[in-house]
Coordinates of C-alpha atoms in Angstrom, one line a residue:
M467 CA 17.7 9.1 1.2
D468 CA 21.3 9.5 2.4
H469 CA 23.0 6.4 3.6
S470 CA 26.5 6.5 5.0
K471 CA 28.9 3.6 4.3
T472 CA 28.6 2.5 7.9
R473 CA 24.8 2.4 7.9
L474 CA 24.4 0.8 4.4
P475 CA 25.0 -2.8 5.5
A476 CA 22.5 -2.5 8.4
I477 CA 19.8 -0.9 6.2
T478 CA 20.4 -3.5 3.4
L479 CA 19.9 -6.2 6.0
A480 CA 16.7 -4.6 7.2
A481 CA 15.5 -4.4 3.6
L482 CA 16.0 -8.2 3.3
G483 CA 13.5 -8.7 6.2
V484 CA 10.8 -6.2 5.0
V485 CA 11.0 -6.0 1.3
Y486 CA 11.8 -9.5 0.2
G487 CA 9.7 -11.7 2.5
D488 CA 6.9 -12.3 -0.1
I489 CA 9.0 -13.0 -3.2
G490 CA 11.5 -14.9 -0.9
T491 CA 8.8 -17.4 0.1
S492 CA 7.7 -18.0 -3.5
P493 CA 9.9 -21.2 -3.8
L494 CA 7.5 -22.8 -1.3
Y495 CA 4.8 -23.1 -3.9
A496 CA 5.8 -21.8 -7.4
M497 CA 7.4 -25.0 -8.8
K498 CA 4.8 -27.2 -7.1
E499 CA 2.0 -25.2 -8.8
V500 CA 3.7 -25.4 -12.3
F501 CA 3.6 -29.1 -12.3
S502 CA 0.3 -29.5 -10.6
A503 CA -1.9 -32.2 -12.2
K504 CA -4.6 -29.6 -13.0
H505 CA -2.2 -27.9 -15.5
G506 CA -1.5 -31.1 -17.4
I507 CA 2.2 -30.3 -17.9
A508 CA 4.2 -33.5 -18.3
L509 CA 7.1 -34.0 -15.9
N510 CA 10.0 -34.5 -18.3
P511 CA 13.5 -33.0 -18.6
A512 CA 12.4 -30.6 -21.4
N513 CA 9.5 -29.2 -19.4
V514 CA 11.4 -28.9 -16.2
L515 CA 14.2 -27.0 -17.8
G516 CA 11.7 -24.9 -19.7
A517 CA 9.8 -23.9 -16.6
V518 CA 12.9 -23.0 -14.6
S519 CA 14.2 -21.0 -17.6
L520 CA 11.0 -19.0 -17.7
I521 CA 11.2 -18.4 -14.0
I522 CA 14.8 -17.2 -14.2
W523 CA 14.2 -14.9 -17.1
S524 CA 11.0 -13.6 -15.6
L525 CA 13.0 -12.6 -12.5
I526 CA 15.6 -10.9 -14.7
I527 CA 13.2 -9.0 -16.9
I528 CA 10.3 -8.1 -14.5
V529 CA 12.2 -7.7 -11.2
S530 CA 15.8 -6.8 -12.2
L531 CA 15.0 -4.7 -15.3
K532 CA 11.5 -3.3 -14.8
Y533 CA 11.4 -2.7 -11.0
V534 CA 15.0 -2.4 -9.9
A535 CA 16.4 -0.6 -13.0
L536 CA 13.4 1.5 -14.1
I537 CA 10.5 1.9 -11.6
L538 CA 12.7 2.4 -8.5
R539 CA 13.8 5.7 -10.3
A540 CA 10.2 6.9 -10.4
D541 CA 10.1 7.9 -6.7
N542 CA 7.8 10.6 -5.3
R543 CA 10.3 12.5 -3.3
G544 CA 11.9 9.3 -2.1
E545 CA 8.6 7.5 -1.5
G546 CA 7.4 4.5 -3.6
G547 CA 4.3 2.4 -4.0
I548 CA 1.2 2.6 -6.1
M549 CA -0.4 5.6 -4.2
A550 CA 2.8 7.6 -4.4
L551 CA 3.1 6.7 -8.1
M552 CA -0.5 7.7 -8.8
A553 CA 0.1 11.1 -7.0
L554 CA 3.2 11.6 -9.2
A555 CA 1.4 10.7 -12.4
L556 CA -1.6 13.0 -11.5
A557 CA 0.9 15.8 -10.8
S558 CA 2.2 15.4 -14.4
V559 CA -1.2 16.4 -15.9
T560 CA -3.6 19.2 -15.0
K561 CA -6.9 18.5 -13.3
Q562 CA -8.6 19.7 -16.4
S563 CA -6.7 17.2 -18.6
R564 CA -8.7 14.4 -20.2
W565 CA -6.1 12.0 -18.6
Y566 CA -6.7 13.1 -15.0
F567 CA -9.7 11.0 -14.1
P568 CA -8.6 7.8 -16.1
L569 CA -5.2 8.0 -14.4
M570 CA -6.9 8.3 -11.0
V571 CA -9.0 5.2 -11.8
V572 CA -6.0 3.3 -12.9
G573 CA -4.2 4.2 -9.7
L574 CA -7.2 3.3 -7.6
A575 CA -7.5 0.0 -9.4
G576 CA -3.9 -0.9 -8.5
T577 CA -4.4 0.2 -4.9
S578 CA -7.7 -1.7 -4.6
L579 CA -6.2 -4.9 -5.9
F580 CA -3.2 -4.4 -3.5
F581 CA -5.7 -5.0 -0.7
G582 CA -6.7 -8.3 -2.4
D583 CA -3.1 -9.3 -2.6
G584 CA -2.7 -8.3 1.0
V585 CA -5.2 -11.0 2.0
I586 CA -3.9 -13.8 -0.2
T587 CA -0.2 -13.3 0.7
P588 CA -0.6 -14.2 4.4
A589 CA -3.0 -17.0 3.6
I590 CA -0.9 -18.7 0.9
T591 CA 2.5 -18.3 2.5
I592 CA 1.5 -19.5 5.9
L593 CA -0.5 -22.4 4.5
S594 CA 2.2 -23.5 2.1
A595 CA 4.8 -23.5 4.9
I596 CA 2.7 -25.6 7.3
E597 CA 1.7 -28.0 4.4
G598 CA 5.2 -29.4 4.8
L599 CA 3.7 -31.4 7.6
E600 CA 1.7 -33.4 5.0
V601 CA 5.0 -34.5 3.4
A602 CA 6.3 -35.6 6.8
T603 CA 3.3 -37.8 7.5
P604 CA -0.3 -37.9 6.0
A605 CA -1.6 -38.3 9.6
L606 CA -1.1 -34.5 10.1
V607 CA -3.2 -33.4 7.1
P608 CA -6.3 -32.6 9.2
Y609 CA -4.2 -30.2 11.4
V610 CA -2.8 -28.1 8.6
V611 CA -5.7 -25.6 8.3
P612 CA -6.3 -25.2 12.0
A613 CA -2.5 -24.7 12.6
A614 CA -2.5 -22.1 9.8
C615 CA -5.5 -20.3 11.4
A616 CA -3.8 -20.3 14.8
V617 CA -0.6 -18.7 13.3
V618 CA -2.7 -16.1 11.4
I619 CA -4.7 -15.2 14.6
G620 CA -1.5 -14.9 16.6
L621 CA 0.1 -12.7 14.0
Y622 CA -2.7 -10.2 13.7
S623 CA -3.3 -10.1 17.5
V624 CA 0.2 -8.7 18.1
Q625 CA 0.0 -5.9 15.5
R626 CA -1.0 -3.3 18.1
R627 CA 2.4 -3.7 19.7
G628 CA 4.2 -2.8 16.5
T629 CA 7.2 -4.4 15.0
A630 CA 10.0 -2.0 16.2
G631 CA 11.4 -4.7 18.5
L632 CA 11.1 -7.6 16.2
G633 CA 12.0 -5.7 13.0
R634 CA 15.7 -5.8 13.7
W635 CA 15.6 -9.6 13.7
F636 CA 13.6 -10.0 10.5
G637 CA 16.6 -9.1 8.3
V638 CA 18.9 -11.5 10.2
F639 CA 16.5 -14.4 9.9
M640 CA 15.8 -13.7 6.2
L641 CA 19.5 -13.6 5.5
A642 CA 19.6 -17.1 7.0
W643 CA 16.6 -18.1 5.0
F644 CA 18.1 -17.0 1.7
G645 CA 21.3 -18.7 2.7
A646 CA 19.3 -21.9 3.3
L647 CA 17.6 -21.5 -0.1
A648 CA 21.0 -21.0 -1.8
G649 CA 22.6 -23.9 0.1
M650 CA 19.8 -26.4 -0.8
G651 CA 20.0 -25.3 -4.4
V652 CA 23.8 -25.8 -4.6
V653 CA 23.5 -29.3 -3.1
N654 CA 21.0 -30.4 -5.6
I655 CA 22.6 -28.7 -8.6
A656 CA 25.9 -30.5 -7.7
A657 CA 24.0 -33.8 -8.0
H658 CA 22.5 -32.8 -11.4
P659 CA 24.6 -30.0 -12.9
G660 CA 22.7 -30.3 -16.2
V661 CA 20.0 -28.0 -14.9
L662 CA 22.3 -25.1 -15.4
A663 CA 21.3 -25.3 -19.0
A664 CA 18.1 -23.5 -18.0
F665 CA 19.9 -20.2 -18.2
D666 CA 19.5 -20.6 -22.0
P667 CA 16.3 -18.8 -22.8
R668 CA 15.6 -21.2 -25.7
Y669 CA 14.5 -23.8 -23.2
G670 CA 11.8 -21.3 -22.1
L671 CA 10.7 -20.8 -25.7
A672 CA 10.7 -24.5 -26.3
F673 CA 8.4 -24.9 -23.3
F674 CA 5.7 -22.9 -25.2
V675 CA 6.3 -24.6 -28.5
N676 CA 6.1 -28.1 -27.0
N677 CA 3.1 -27.5 -24.7
Q678 CA 1.3 -24.8 -26.8
W679 CA -2.0 -23.9 -25.0
L680 CA -1.0 -25.8 -21.8
G681 CA 2.3 -23.9 -21.7
F682 CA 0.4 -20.6 -21.9
V683 CA -1.9 -21.7 -19.1
A684 CA 1.1 -22.7 -17.0
L685 CA 2.4 -19.1 -17.3
G686 CA -0.1 -18.2 -14.6
A687 CA 1.7 -20.6 -12.2
I688 CA 5.2 -19.5 -13.3
F689 CA 4.1 -15.9 -12.4
L690 CA 3.9 -17.0 -8.8
A691 CA 7.7 -16.8 -8.7
L692 CA 7.3 -13.0 -9.1
T693 CA 4.7 -12.2 -6.5
G694 CA 6.1 -9.7 -4.1
A695 CA 8.0 -7.8 -6.8
E696 CA 5.8 -4.8 -6.1
A697 CA 7.2 -4.6 -2.5
L698 CA 10.6 -3.4 -4.0
Y699 CA 8.9 -0.2 -5.0
A700 CA 6.3 0.0 -2.2
D701 CA 9.0 0.0 0.5
L702 CA 11.3 2.4 -1.3
G703 CA 10.6 5.2 1.2
H704 CA 11.7 3.1 4.2
F705 CA 15.1 2.1 2.8
G706 CA 16.1 4.0 -0.3
K707 CA 17.2 2.7 -3.7
K708 CA 20.7 1.5 -3.0
P709 CA 19.9 -0.9 -0.1
V710 CA 17.0 -2.4 -2.0
R711 CA 19.1 -2.9 -5.1
L712 CA 22.1 -4.3 -3.1
A713 CA 19.8 -6.8 -1.2
W714 CA 18.3 -7.9 -4.5
F715 CA 21.5 -8.5 -6.5
G716 CA 23.6 -9.5 -3.5
A717 CA 21.4 -12.0 -1.8
V718 CA 17.8 -12.5 -3.0
F719 CA 18.2 -13.0 -6.8
P720 CA 21.1 -15.5 -6.5
A721 CA 19.4 -17.4 -3.7
L722 CA 16.1 -17.7 -5.6
V723 CA 17.8 -18.7 -8.9
L724 CA 19.9 -21.4 -7.1
N725 CA 16.8 -22.8 -5.3
Y726 CA 14.6 -23.0 -8.4
L727 CA 17.5 -24.7 -10.2
G728 CA 17.9 -27.0 -7.2
Q729 CA 14.1 -27.9 -7.2
A730 CA 14.4 -28.7 -10.9
A731 CA 17.3 -31.1 -10.1
V732 CA 15.1 -32.7 -7.5
L733 CA 12.3 -33.2 -10.0
L734 CA 14.6 -34.7 -12.6
N735 CA 16.1 -37.1 -10.0
N736 CA 12.7 -37.9 -8.3
P737 CA 9.5 -37.2 -10.3
A738 CA 7.5 -38.3 -7.2
A739 CA 8.6 -35.1 -5.5
A740 CA 6.3 -33.1 -7.8
D741 CA 3.6 -32.8 -5.1
N742 CA 5.9 -30.5 -3.0
P743 CA 9.5 -30.3 -4.4
F744 CA 10.6 -27.7 -1.9
Y745 CA 10.4 -30.1 1.0
Y746 CA 12.2 -32.9 -0.9
Q747 CA 15.4 -31.0 -1.4
L748 CA 17.3 -32.5 1.5
G749 CA 15.5 -35.7 2.3
Q750 CA 13.1 -36.9 4.9
W751 CA 15.2 -35.8 7.9
S752 CA 14.9 -32.1 6.9
I753 CA 11.2 -31.8 6.6
V754 CA 10.3 -30.8 10.1
P755 CA 13.1 -28.3 10.4
L756 CA 12.2 -26.8 7.0
V757 CA 8.5 -26.5 8.2
A758 CA 9.7 -24.5 11.2
L759 CA 12.0 -22.4 9.1
S760 CA 9.4 -21.8 6.4
T761 CA 6.7 -20.9 8.9
I762 CA 8.9 -18.2 10.4
A763 CA 9.7 -16.9 6.9
A764 CA 6.0 -17.0 6.0
V765 CA 5.1 -15.0 9.1
I766 CA 7.8 -12.4 8.2
A767 CA 6.4 -12.2 4.6
A768 CA 2.9 -11.8 5.9
Q769 CA 4.0 -9.1 8.4
A770 CA 5.5 -7.1 5.6
T771 CA 2.2 -7.3 3.7
I772 CA 0.2 -6.3 6.8
S773 CA 2.5 -3.3 7.5
A774 CA 2.2 -2.3 3.9
T775 CA -1.6 -2.4 4.1
F776 CA -1.6 -0.1 7.1
S777 CA 0.7 2.3 5.2
V778 CA -1.5 2.3 2.1
V779 CA -4.7 2.9 4.1
Q780 CA -3.0 5.8 5.9
S781 CA -2.0 7.3 2.5
A782 CA -5.6 6.8 1.1
I783 CA -7.0 8.6 4.2
S784 CA -4.6 11.5 3.8
L785 CA -5.4 11.8 0.1
S786 CA -9.2 11.8 0.8
F787 CA -9.9 8.4 -0.8
L788 CA -11.0 6.8 2.5
P789 CA -12.8 8.2 5.6
R790 CA -10.8 9.0 8.7
M791 CA -10.0 6.0 10.8
K792 CA -8.1 5.5 14.1
V793 CA -4.4 5.5 13.4
L794 CA -1.9 4.5 16.1
Y795 CA 1.8 5.1 15.8
T796 CA 3.7 2.1 17.2
S797 CA 7.2 3.5 17.2
D798 CA 8.6 6.8 18.7
K799 CA 11.4 6.6 16.2
E800 CA 9.8 5.5 13.0
I801 CA 6.8 7.6 11.9
G802 CA 6.0 5.2 9.2
Q803 CA 5.1 2.4 11.6
V804 CA 1.4 2.6 12.1
Y805 CA -1.4 0.4 13.3
I806 CA -5.0 0.8 12.1
P807 CA -7.3 -1.3 14.2
L808 CA -10.3 -1.4 11.7
A809 CA -8.0 -2.4 8.8
N810 CA -6.3 -5.1 11.0
W811 CA -9.4 -6.9 12.2
L812 CA -11.1 -6.7 8.8
Q813 CA -8.1 -8.2 7.1
L814 CA -7.8 -10.9 9.8
A815 CA -11.4 -11.9 9.2
I816 CA -10.9 -12.1 5.4
V817 CA -7.6 -14.0 5.7
L818 CA -9.3 -16.6 7.9
L819 CA -12.1 -16.8 5.4
A820 CA -9.5 -17.4 2.6
V821 CA -7.6 -20.1 4.6
T822 CA -10.7 -22.1 5.6
G823 CA -12.6 -21.5 2.4
F824 CA -9.8 -22.5 0.0
G825 CA -8.2 -25.0 2.4
S826 CA -4.8 -25.4 0.6
S827 CA -2.1 -23.4 -1.1
D828 CA -2.9 -25.2 -4.4
N829 CA -6.4 -23.7 -4.3
L830 CA -5.2 -20.3 -3.2
A831 CA -2.6 -20.2 -6.0
A832 CA -5.5 -19.8 -8.5
A833 CA -6.6 -16.7 -6.6
Y834 CA -3.1 -15.2 -6.2
G835 CA -1.8 -14.1 -9.5
I836 CA -4.7 -12.1 -10.9
A837 CA -4.5 -9.2 -8.4
V838 CA -0.7 -8.9 -8.6
T839 CA -0.7 -8.9 -12.5
I840 CA -3.3 -6.1 -12.6
T841 CA -1.3 -4.1 -10.0
M842 CA 1.8 -4.6 -12.2
L843 CA -0.1 -3.4 -15.3
T844 CA -1.3 -0.3 -13.5
T845 CA 2.3 0.4 -12.3
T846 CA 3.6 0.2 -15.9
I847 CA 0.8 2.5 -17.2
L848 CA 1.4 5.2 -14.5
T849 CA 5.2 4.9 -15.0
F850 CA 4.7 5.9 -18.7
F851 CA 3.0 9.2 -17.7
V852 CA 5.7 9.9 -15.2
I853 CA 8.7 9.4 -17.5
R854 CA 7.0 11.1 -20.4
Y855 CA 5.3 14.1 -18.8
Q856 CA 7.4 14.5 -15.6
W857 CA 10.9 13.6 -16.9
R858 CA 10.2 14.7 -20.5
Y859 CA 11.8 11.7 -22.1
N860 CA 11.5 11.1 -25.8
L861 CA 8.1 9.7 -26.7
L862 CA 9.6 6.8 -28.7
L863 CA 11.9 5.9 -25.8
C864 CA 8.9 6.0 -23.4
W865 CA 6.9 3.7 -25.6
A866 CA 9.8 1.3 -26.0
A867 CA 10.6 1.2 -22.3
T868 CA 7.1 0.7 -20.9
G869 CA 5.7 -1.0 -24.0
F870 CA 8.1 -3.9 -23.6
F871 CA 7.1 -4.5 -20.0
L872 CA 3.4 -3.8 -20.8
A873 CA 3.4 -6.7 -23.3
I874 CA 4.9 -9.1 -20.8
D875 CA 2.5 -7.9 -18.0
T876 CA -0.4 -8.4 -20.4
A877 CA 0.7 -12.0 -21.2
F878 CA 0.9 -12.8 -17.5
F879 CA -2.5 -11.1 -16.9
V880 CA -4.2 -13.1 -19.7
A881 CA -2.7 -16.3 -18.4
N882 CA -3.9 -15.6 -14.8
S883 CA -7.3 -14.4 -16.0
L884 CA -8.0 -18.1 -17.0
K885 CA -8.1 -18.8 -13.2
I886 CA -10.8 -16.3 -12.4
A887 CA -13.5 -19.0 -12.1
H888 CA -11.2 -21.2 -10.0
G889 CA -10.5 -18.6 -7.3
G890 CA -9.3 -15.5 -9.1
W891 CA -12.7 -13.9 -8.5
F892 CA -11.9 -13.7 -4.8
P893 CA -9.3 -10.8 -4.9
L894 CA -11.2 -9.2 -7.8
V895 CA -14.3 -9.0 -5.7
M896 CA -12.3 -7.5 -2.8
G897 CA -10.7 -5.1 -5.2
A898 CA -14.0 -4.0 -6.7
V899 CA -15.5 -3.4 -3.2
M900 CA -12.5 -1.3 -2.2
M901 CA -12.5 0.7 -5.4
T902 CA -16.2 1.4 -5.1
V903 CA -15.7 2.6 -1.5
M904 CA -12.8 4.9 -2.5
L905 CA -14.7 6.3 -5.5
V906 CA -17.9 6.9 -3.5
W907 CA -15.9 8.6 -0.7
R908 CA -14.0 10.8 -3.1
T909 CA -17.1 11.7 -5.1
G910 CA -19.1 12.3 -2.0
R911 CA -16.5 14.6 -0.4
K912 CA -16.3 16.6 -3.6
A913 CA -20.1 16.9 -3.5
V914 CA -19.9 18.2 0.1
F915 CA -17.2 20.6 -0.9
D916 CA -19.1 21.9 -3.9
N917 CA -22.2 22.5 -1.6
L918 CA -20.2 24.4 0.9
Q919 CA -18.6 26.5 -1.8
Q920 CA -21.9 27.3 -3.2
H921 CA -23.0 28.8 0.1
A922 CA -19.6 30.1 1.2
I923 CA -19.3 33.6 2.6
P924 CA -15.9 35.2 1.7
L925 CA -13.9 35.5 4.9
G926 CA -12.2 38.8 4.1
A927 CA -15.5 40.6 3.4
F928 CA -17.1 39.0 6.4
L929 CA -14.4 40.2 8.8
E930 CA -14.5 43.7 7.3
S931 CA -18.3 43.9 7.9
L932 CA -18.0 42.2 11.3
F933 CA -15.7 44.8 12.8
V934 CA -17.8 47.7 11.7
S935 CA -19.7 47.0 14.9
P936 CA -17.5 44.4 16.6
P937 CA -19.0 41.8 19.0
L938 CA -17.9 41.4 22.6
R939 CA -14.3 40.0 22.7
V940 CA -13.6 37.4 25.4
P941 CA -10.2 36.3 26.7
G942 CA -8.4 33.3 25.2
T943 CA -7.8 31.9 21.7
A944 CA -10.3 30.3 19.4
V945 CA -9.2 28.0 16.7
Y946 CA -11.7 27.4 13.9
F947 CA -11.1 24.6 11.4
R948 CA -11.6 25.9 7.9
A949 CA -11.6 23.7 4.8
E950 CA -9.1 24.6 2.0
G951 CA -10.8 27.2 -0.3
D952 CA -13.7 27.6 2.1
G953 CA -15.3 30.8 3.3
V954 CA -16.4 31.7 6.8
P955 CA -16.4 28.5 9.0
H956 CA -19.9 27.4 10.0
A957 CA -18.7 27.0 13.5
L958 CA -17.9 30.7 13.7
L959 CA -21.3 31.7 12.4
H960 CA -23.0 29.5 14.9
N961 CA -20.9 30.8 17.8
L962 CA -21.7 34.4 16.9
L963 CA -25.4 33.7 16.4
H964 CA -25.8 31.8 19.7
N965 CA -23.1 33.1 22.0
K966 CA -22.7 36.6 20.4
V967 CA -19.0 36.7 21.4
L968 CA -15.6 36.5 19.6
H969 CA -12.4 35.4 21.3
E970 CA -9.6 37.9 21.8
Q971 CA -7.4 35.9 19.4
T972 CA -9.1 34.0 16.6
V973 CA -7.2 31.6 14.4
F974 CA -8.6 30.1 11.2
L975 CA -6.8 26.8 10.7
T976 CA -6.7 25.1 7.3
V977 CA -5.1 21.7 6.7
M978 CA -3.6 21.6 3.2
N979 CA -3.2 18.0 2.0
R980 CA -0.4 17.8 -0.5
D981 CA 0.2 15.1 -3.1
I982 CA 3.7 14.4 -1.9
P983 CA 4.8 11.9 0.8
T984 CA 6.2 14.4 3.4
V985 CA 6.4 18.2 3.7
P986 CA 9.7 19.4 5.2
R987 CA 9.2 20.9 8.7
D988 CA 10.4 24.4 7.6
Q989 CA 7.7 24.4 4.8
R990 CA 4.9 23.1 6.9
I991 CA 3.5 26.3 8.5
E992 CA 2.1 29.5 6.9
L993 CA 0.8 32.3 9.2
S994 CA -0.9 35.5 7.9
D995 CA -2.4 38.4 9.8
L996 CA -6.0 39.2 8.8
G997 CA -6.2 42.2 11.2
H998 CA -8.2 42.6 14.5
Q999 CA -6.2 39.8 16.1
C1000 CA -7.5 37.3 13.5
L1001 CA -5.0 35.0 11.9
Q1002 CA -5.0 32.5 9.1
L1003 CA -2.8 29.4 9.8
N1004 CA -2.2 27.0 6.9
I1005 CA -0.6 23.6 7.8
H1006 CA 0.8 21.6 4.9
Y1007 CA 0.9 17.8 5.2
G1008 CA 2.1 15.1 2.9
F1009 CA 0.2 11.8 2.7
K1010 CA 2.8 10.1 5.0
D1011 CA 2.9 12.9 7.6
D1012 CA 1.4 12.5 11.1
R1013 CA -1.5 14.9 11.5
D1014 CA -0.6 16.6 14.8
I1015 CA -2.3 20.0 15.2
I1016 CA -0.9 20.7 18.6
G1017 CA 2.6 20.2 17.3
A1018 CA 1.9 22.5 14.4
L1019 CA 0.6 25.2 16.7
E1020 CA 3.7 24.9 18.9
Q1021 CA 5.8 25.3 15.7
A1022 CA 3.7 28.4 14.7
G1023 CA 4.6 29.9 18.1
S1024 CA 8.1 30.7 16.7
M1025 CA 6.3 32.7 13.9
G1026 CA 4.3 35.0 16.3
L1027 CA 1.3 32.9 17.3
H1028 CA 1.0 33.3 21.1
W1029 CA -1.3 30.8 22.7
E1030 CA -1.8 28.6 25.8
L1031 CA -3.4 25.2 25.4
M1032 CA -5.6 25.6 28.5
E1033 CA -6.8 29.0 27.2
T1034 CA -7.6 27.7 23.7
S1035 CA -10.8 26.3 22.4
F1036 CA -11.0 24.4 19.1
F1037 CA -14.3 24.8 17.2
I1038 CA -15.1 22.1 14.8
A1039 CA -18.2 21.8 12.6
R1040 CA -19.6 18.3 12.6
Q1041 CA -21.2 17.8 9.2
T1042 CA -24.3 15.7 8.9
V1043 CA -24.7 14.6 5.3
I1044 CA -28.3 14.5 4.1
P1045 CA -29.1 12.6 0.9
V1046 CA -31.7 14.4 -1.3
A1047 CA -33.4 13.5 -4.5
G1048 CA -31.6 14.7 -7.6
G1049 CA -28.4 15.2 -5.6
R1050 CA -24.8 15.5 -6.7
I1051 CA -23.9 11.8 -6.6
P1052 CA -25.9 8.8 -7.9
A1053 CA -28.8 7.9 -5.7
I1054 CA -27.6 4.4 -5.2
W1055 CA -24.4 5.7 -3.5
E1056 CA -25.9 8.6 -1.5
G1057 CA -26.9 6.5 1.5
V1058 CA -23.6 4.6 1.4
F1059 CA -21.6 7.9 1.5
A1060 CA -23.9 9.3 4.3
A1061 CA -23.3 6.2 6.4
M1062 CA -19.5 6.3 5.8
S1063 CA -19.5 10.0 6.8
R1064 CA -21.4 9.4 10.0
N1065 CA -19.0 6.6 11.0
A1066 CA -15.8 8.4 10.0
R1067 CA -13.3 9.1 12.8
D1068 CA -13.9 12.2 14.8
A1069 CA -11.8 15.1 13.3
A1070 CA -10.5 16.2 16.7
E1071 CA -9.2 12.8 17.6
Y1072 CA -7.7 12.3 14.1
Y1073 CA -5.8 15.6 14.4
K1074 CA -4.8 14.8 18.0
V1075 CA -6.7 17.7 19.5
P1076 CA -7.3 17.2 23.3
A1077 CA -11.0 16.3 23.7
N1078 CA -11.5 18.6 26.6
R1079 CA -10.6 21.6 24.5
V1080 CA -13.0 20.8 21.6
I1081 CA -16.4 22.4 20.9
E1082 CA -18.4 20.8 18.2
L1083 CA -21.2 22.6 16.4
G1084 CA -23.4 20.7 14.0
T1085 CA -24.2 21.6 10.4
Q1086 CA -26.2 19.8 7.8
V1087 CA -25.0 19.4 4.2
E1088 CA -27.3 18.2 1.4
I1089 CA -25.8 16.1 -1.4

C-alpha cells in the first residue's frame, strides 16, 4: 500500500483507533488479574516488579518482534489476518501435498477461535470499564452488569449504519486515551521511580523462581496484556505496514509500558489497590471520569473486533468455508466496511450470554486467554510454511525464527489451558462449533461438486451436437451460471427440455474464487467465443472483493459483450441437496449440510442480480 508523506499521519492516527483498541484497553484488567486472590501471588515488591517485567518483555518479544517485525511481512498481497495467512500457506504447497489438509485445519482452528475471541473481547472490555463504578461506591455494584448489557445492545444495534462517520474520531479519541495512559504512568513512576528496574529481565526470571508453580499459573494472567496483538496483522490490509508500525512504536508501546509501570508503583505505595489498580492511579476524584473514558475506549475496542468478525465471515464465505449470507456494504468509499446481519445478531446474543453468565471481568479473564493463545500458535505454524516454502528461506533460519516464538506461545497456551475448567471452555466450545460448521460446509460442497462432475456433460461437445440441428433462437441474452470446471449448466438443459428455445446470445458465466484478497480490475474478466453467439465469461474474485455480477458484465461490454439489462435473463439452478445412505460425507453431518444448503442466501441476491431478471430452475443433488 502506497502512503504519501501527507497521508501517513492521518492513516497512522486511524490505525490507532482500529488496530490498537483491544490491546490498548488491556491495562484495565491485566494487572488486576495477575494479583487476583485466586492466583495466590503475594503482593510484595519482588513480585510486582517481576510481573511488570514479564509484561514489558512479552510486549517486546511477542508484539514488537513476532508481529511487528516478522509476521507483518507475511502479507497476502497486502492483506493480513488468519484467513489471508492460511490462503498464503496453502498456496505454498500443492493440493496433493500431505501438508495441505493439516494446514487447512490449522488455519480453520485459528479462524474458529477468533470468533470465540470476538465474543469475549466486547464482554470483558466493556465490563472492566464499567466496573470502575464499584471502586467509586459499592452501592453501584448491582448496576454494573445491566449497564454493560445496555452498552453492548446499543453498540450492536448501530452496526447497520456502519462506522464510516465515527471511524475518523476513533483515532483521535484513542490518541487521547494512550496519552492518558502515559500521563497516569508518568505521575506514578515519578512518585516511585524504583519501578523502572522492571526493565531488567532478571526480575521476570526471579518471579518464576520465587513463585514456581504459582508463577507459571500467573503467566495466564500476564498474557492478558497481549490480547489484541493479532489485530496488528488482521488489519494490515486497511492501513499497510508502515502506519501500523509507526502507531505501535510511536504511541501504543510507550503508553502501555508507562501505564503498567505506573500501576506497579500504585501497588507498591498502596497494596489495597490490588482489587483494581487501574482506577487507583490518580485518586478518588478521577474514578468517574476514568469510567467514562474507559467505557468509550472499550466500545472502540469492541467495535474493532465486531468489524473484524464481519470481515472474517465475508472471507470465509468467499473461500467456500461458510454458506452465503446477506452482506451489506456500509460505505461507498471503503469496500472493506461490511455488515452481516446474521453474524451481528448471533454475536450479540452470545456476548450478552457471556456478560450475564460470567458476571465480572475477573470471571471472563479465565475464558479470555485460551482462544487467543491458540490463534497465536496457529499463526506461528502457518508463518513457518510461508517463509520456508514461499520465501525459500534457509530451513535452519525458519526453524530458529518460528521455533523461538512457538516455544513462548506454547508456554502461554499451557498456562492458559489450566483455566479451561474455570471458563476457558466457553471460547473453545464456540470455536469447536464454528470449525465443525466450516468443515461440514467445505466437505459438503466438495461432495456436491464431485456429484455434478460425475454427471457433467462436456460443454464443447454438447454445443457442437446442439447446433447440428439448432433449436429456435429467441431475442435477448441468456446468462447461465456455471460452476468452475463444470459441464453444461443444468438450467440450460431444463430450459431446452421444457421451453425448447435458446436465446440469441447465450453467456456461460463462471465465478472463479481466488485465494488472494483482491483481483485487479484489469485481470478480473476473461471472455471467450464458443461460436454460434455463445460466450464463456470468467469473472475472477479475491476473497475480499465485492461480488457484483452486473458490474462485471458492464466491464465485459468493453471486451465485446453487447447486452441490455432489460433484455437479459439470468438462469440459476437452485440445488436441493438430498442426503442418501452411504453418501460422500459422514451420515451424522449429511442432514446438517442439507439444512445449511437450504438456508444459504439466494445466489442471485448474493451476486447482486436484479430479482426481476432471474429465472430459477431446480435440480436435486445426492450426497
